[in-house]
Short mmCIF file of C-alpha atoms and ligand atoms in Angstrom, two decimals:
data_model
loop_
_atom_site.label_atom_id
_atom_site.label_comp_id
_atom_site.label_asym_id
_atom_site.label_seq_id
_atom_site.Cartn_x
_atom_site.Cartn_y
_atom_site.Cartn_z
CA MET A 75 101.23 64.94 104.02
CA GLU A 76 101.40 65.63 107.55
CA THR A 77 100.60 63.10 110.59
CA ASN A 78 98.82 64.51 113.80
CA ASN A 79 99.16 63.87 117.29
CA ASN A 80 96.74 61.31 116.84
CA ASN A 81 98.58 59.78 114.00
CA THR A 82 96.01 59.58 111.50
CA VAL A 83 97.88 61.27 108.38
CA ASN A 84 96.53 64.46 107.20
CA VAL A 85 96.87 65.19 103.51
CA MET A 86 97.22 68.39 102.35
CA PRO A 87 94.72 70.41 100.15
CA ARG A 88 97.62 71.30 96.63
CA ILE A 89 96.96 73.10 94.01
CA GLY A 90 93.81 72.07 91.44
CA ASP A 91 92.45 70.26 94.36
CA LYS A 92 87.98 71.29 95.32
CA ALA A 93 88.39 72.75 98.39
CA PRO A 94 87.96 70.80 102.19
CA ALA A 95 84.12 72.00 103.10
CA PHE A 96 83.83 72.84 106.82
CA VAL A 97 81.58 74.86 108.92
CA ALA A 98 82.07 77.21 111.74
CA LYS A 99 81.84 79.34 114.44
CA SER A 100 83.16 83.36 112.65
CA THR A 101 82.77 87.47 113.54
CA GLN A 102 80.17 87.65 111.12
CA GLY A 103 78.24 84.35 112.73
CA GLU A 104 78.34 80.64 111.15
CA ILE A 105 79.48 79.77 108.07
CA ASN A 106 79.23 77.16 104.75
CA PHE A 107 82.65 77.32 103.07
CA PRO A 108 83.18 77.31 100.32
CA SER A 109 79.56 76.73 99.77
CA ASP A 110 77.83 80.14 101.04
CA TYR A 111 79.78 81.87 98.43
CA LYS A 112 78.74 80.68 94.53
CA GLY A 113 80.07 81.29 92.57
CA MET A 114 82.67 84.35 93.98
CA TRP A 115 86.29 83.73 94.35
CA LYS A 116 87.40 82.51 97.64
CA ILE A 117 90.78 84.11 99.30
CA LEU A 118 91.09 81.94 102.84
CA PHE A 119 93.63 82.87 104.42
CA SER A 120 95.41 82.18 108.62
CA HIS A 121 97.23 83.81 110.66
CA PRO A 122 99.57 83.10 114.09
CA ALA A 123 97.57 85.20 117.13
CA ASP A 124 94.65 87.67 117.75
CA PHE A 125 96.93 90.93 119.90
CA THR A 126 99.79 90.36 118.22
CA PRO A 127 101.77 93.16 115.30
CA VAL A 128 102.39 91.43 113.03
CA CYS A 129 98.68 89.92 112.80
CA THR A 130 97.45 93.46 112.94
CA SER A 131 99.35 95.14 110.18
CA GLU A 132 97.83 92.47 107.82
CA PHE A 133 94.83 92.36 109.15
CA MET A 134 94.72 96.42 108.43
CA SER A 135 95.68 95.98 105.17
CA PHE A 136 93.28 93.37 104.16
CA GLY A 137 90.47 95.87 105.24
CA LYS A 138 91.91 98.18 103.13
CA LEU A 139 91.96 96.37 100.28
CA ALA A 140 87.84 95.32 101.35
CA ASP A 141 87.16 97.46 98.50
CA GLU A 142 88.91 96.02 95.69
CA PHE A 143 88.10 92.52 96.78
CA GLU A 144 84.70 93.26 96.20
CA ARG A 145 85.20 94.78 92.97
CA LEU A 146 86.79 91.96 92.04
CA ASN A 147 83.58 89.44 93.11
CA THR A 148 86.21 87.86 95.84
CA GLN A 149 85.69 87.55 99.38
CA LEU A 150 87.77 87.12 101.89
CA VAL A 151 87.77 84.74 105.22
CA GLY A 152 90.59 85.02 107.75
CA LEU A 153 90.93 82.42 110.12
CA SER A 154 92.98 81.65 113.90
CA VAL A 155 93.68 79.39 116.17
CA ASP A 156 91.43 82.17 118.82
CA GLY A 157 88.12 82.06 120.24
CA LEU A 158 85.18 84.56 118.90
CA TYR A 159 85.50 86.44 122.08
CA SER A 160 89.45 87.75 122.25
CA HIS A 161 88.50 87.48 117.78
CA ILE A 162 85.87 90.42 118.54
CA ALA A 163 88.14 92.11 120.84
CA TRP A 164 91.52 92.05 118.77
CA LEU A 165 88.70 93.43 116.33
CA ARG A 166 87.11 96.43 118.19
CA THR A 167 90.80 97.55 119.94
CA ILE A 168 92.10 97.74 116.04
CA LYS A 169 89.38 99.55 114.47
CA GLU A 170 88.64 102.08 118.05
CA LYS A 171 93.40 102.56 118.83
CA ILE A 172 95.64 101.72 115.76
CA ASP A 173 96.56 104.79 113.53
CA TRP A 174 99.47 102.72 111.25
CA LYS A 175 100.39 104.04 108.39
CA GLY A 176 97.75 106.45 107.43
CA MET A 177 94.74 103.76 108.76
CA LYS A 178 92.73 104.16 111.08
CA ASP A 179 88.51 103.38 112.65
CA MET A 180 89.71 100.43 110.21
CA GLU A 181 86.37 97.99 110.43
CA ILE A 182 87.28 94.40 109.12
CA LYS A 183 83.76 93.53 107.88
CA PHE A 184 84.28 89.98 106.24
CA PRO A 185 84.24 86.74 108.39
CA LEU A 186 87.28 85.86 111.07
CA ILE A 187 86.60 81.63 111.59
CA GLU A 188 87.00 80.76 115.40
CA ASP A 189 88.80 77.05 114.95
CA ILE A 190 89.91 76.17 118.74
CA THR A 191 89.75 72.87 117.94
CA MET A 192 92.22 73.77 114.95
CA ASN A 193 89.67 71.66 113.16
CA VAL A 194 90.61 73.68 109.39
CA ALA A 195 93.82 74.60 109.83
CA LYS A 196 94.27 70.82 109.93
CA MET A 197 92.17 70.46 106.85
CA TYR A 198 94.13 73.52 105.04
CA GLY A 199 97.69 72.22 105.60
CA MET A 200 97.75 75.27 108.06
CA ILE A 201 99.87 74.08 111.30
CA GLN A 202 102.88 72.79 110.11
CA PRO A 203 104.90 72.01 113.30
CA GLY A 204 108.09 72.87 112.46
CA GLU A 205 106.98 76.75 112.65
CA SER A 206 103.84 76.06 115.66
CA SER A 207 102.36 73.49 116.68
CA THR A 208 100.33 75.57 118.45
CA SER A 209 99.33 78.27 115.96
CA ALA A 210 98.40 78.81 112.00
CA VAL A 211 101.31 80.31 109.84
CA ARG A 212 100.50 82.48 107.55
CA ALA A 213 98.75 80.22 104.79
CA VAL A 214 96.32 82.05 101.25
CA PHE A 215 94.25 79.65 100.00
CA PHE A 216 92.91 81.94 96.60
CA ILE A 217 90.04 80.02 94.92
CA ASP A 218 87.85 80.03 92.49
CA PRO A 219 83.67 79.90 91.74
CA PHE A 220 83.64 76.78 90.97
CA ASP A 221 86.08 76.00 94.52
CA LYS A 222 88.85 74.89 93.11
CA ILE A 223 92.33 75.97 95.00
CA ARG A 224 94.00 77.83 92.43
CA THR A 225 97.46 79.03 94.39
CA ILE A 226 98.24 78.51 97.63
CA MET A 227 101.14 81.41 99.89
CA TYR A 228 103.08 79.87 103.23
CA TYR A 229 104.67 82.25 104.84
CA PRO A 230 106.46 81.99 107.99
CA LEU A 231 105.26 83.69 112.35
CA ALA A 232 107.65 86.96 112.10
CA LEU A 233 107.61 88.13 107.97
CA GLY A 234 103.99 90.01 107.04
CA ARG A 235 102.25 88.89 103.36
CA ASN A 236 102.80 91.40 100.30
CA PHE A 237 100.11 92.09 99.64
CA ASP A 238 100.69 94.00 96.28
CA GLU A 239 101.25 90.23 95.38
CA ILE A 240 97.60 89.12 97.00
CA MET A 241 96.11 91.49 94.54
CA ARG A 242 98.64 90.87 91.87
CA VAL A 243 97.60 86.90 92.22
CA LEU A 244 94.03 87.41 92.58
CA VAL A 245 94.46 89.66 88.76
CA ALA A 246 96.25 87.80 87.34
CA LEU A 247 94.38 84.10 87.66
CA GLN A 248 91.21 86.04 87.03
CA THR A 249 92.83 87.94 83.53
CA ALA A 250 94.12 84.17 82.82
CA ASP A 251 90.60 82.80 83.12
CA ASN A 252 88.76 85.57 80.86
CA PHE A 253 90.85 85.25 78.54
CA GLY A 254 92.74 82.07 77.55
CA VAL A 255 96.32 83.73 78.24
CA ALA A 256 99.35 82.48 80.82
CA MET A 257 101.44 84.89 82.56
CA PRO A 258 105.08 85.71 82.27
CA ALA A 259 107.31 86.60 85.51
CA ASP A 260 106.18 89.68 87.50
CA TRP A 261 103.09 90.40 84.97
CA ARG A 262 100.91 92.99 85.92
CA PRO A 263 97.76 94.54 84.54
CA GLY A 264 98.74 96.28 80.65
CA ASP A 265 101.67 94.08 80.32
CA GLU A 266 102.20 91.43 78.03
CA VAL A 267 101.06 87.70 78.03
CA ILE A 268 101.67 84.83 77.14
CA VAL A 269 100.30 83.02 74.28
CA PRO A 270 99.76 78.71 75.19
CA THR A 271 102.00 77.18 73.37
CA ALA A 272 99.86 75.35 70.17
CA GLY A 273 99.40 71.98 69.89
CA SER A 274 101.65 70.63 67.29
CA CYS A 275 105.05 71.83 66.10
CA GLY A 276 103.41 73.21 62.55
CA VAL A 277 101.42 75.34 64.04
CA ALA A 278 103.39 76.88 65.91
CA LYS A 279 105.94 77.37 63.36
CA GLU A 280 102.87 79.00 61.77
CA ARG A 281 101.95 81.26 64.24
CA MET A 282 105.39 82.52 64.92
CA GLN A 283 104.60 83.98 60.54
CA SER A 284 101.38 85.53 61.73
CA SER A 285 100.86 88.85 60.59
CA ASP A 286 98.93 89.60 63.81
CA GLU A 287 100.51 92.93 64.92
CA ASP A 288 99.61 92.53 68.89
CA MET A 289 101.66 88.80 68.62
CA HIS A 290 105.20 88.56 69.20
CA CYS A 291 106.87 85.35 68.99
CA TYR A 292 110.24 85.01 70.56
CA ASP A 293 110.77 81.28 69.41
CA TRP A 294 108.05 78.67 68.11
CA PHE A 295 107.08 77.93 71.98
CA PHE A 296 107.20 81.45 73.44
CA CYS A 297 104.90 83.85 71.94
CA THR A 298 103.44 87.16 73.70
CA LYS A 299 100.10 89.30 72.66
CA LYS A 300 99.55 92.96 73.83
CA LEU A 301 96.67 92.99 76.33
CA SER A 302 96.31 96.70 77.17
CA LYS A 303 95.19 97.21 81.26
CA GLU A 304 91.99 99.18 80.28
CA LYS A 305 90.14 95.61 78.72
CA VAL A 306 91.93 93.54 82.25
CA GLU A 307 89.95 96.05 84.16
CA GLU A 308 86.73 96.26 81.86
CA LYS A 309 86.37 92.83 81.80
CA LEU A 310 87.36 92.41 86.09
CA GLY A 311 84.66 94.41 86.93
CA LYS A 312 88.42 96.92 88.38
C1 BEZ B 651 102.68 88.94 115.10
O1 BEZ B 651 101.71 88.95 114.20
O2 BEZ B 651 103.44 89.91 115.51
C2 BEZ B 651 103.67 87.81 115.33
C3 BEZ B 651 102.40 86.27 115.36
C4 BEZ B 651 103.04 85.23 115.90
C5 BEZ B 651 104.80 85.01 116.17
C6 BEZ B 651 105.38 86.33 116.02
C7 BEZ B 651 104.63 87.38 115.52
#
């Protein structure tokens, strides 16, 4: 819970909540979020400010992964409290001038929202005054095709996000949904997945004696099964 300047209370969205809806101006025109992206996964993320180095490295990393996100039926939407002309000038500078880690001529095709009023940033708990009251922290909201928030990440101003982890979380969420399984620590495609615990202890014990060679039970509450990388990629359209 967060109190804003007018002393009204902003309830920060949580995992499992419906993504708050808004209309905003962006570098790709006006967007209605999330309704413009029906049937898609959405990654709504914020950055503190245009024309800053960490944010530039992050935008180039998002740009590099654009085809991967598209294959995963996922729309990226960025946001900062800067205005539209600043966004346009910054993205043009990135494309025309920045050559970083082999990435250059990087065109950012996903919408970048202007949020001068901070309305959207406040709605999503992206303004965290202990870190900064004048800019958004580095937030990432993973929102599923039913517009439900499935994962939230917050990073501070001085730390760029880990794009392997962003991609891992997206693939893991989609795999969990498609195969009805859960993911163990550090899961990556090709690793074993967790078979949800059966309703009763008796059923679970029976499962431990299963002859299914793809299944392995460490105890009645902890069973895994094989799920090949190929099967995951085929299902997710990768
Ligand atoms: C950056 O993106 O480099 C940055 C932005 C705000 C505060 C500190 C760093």
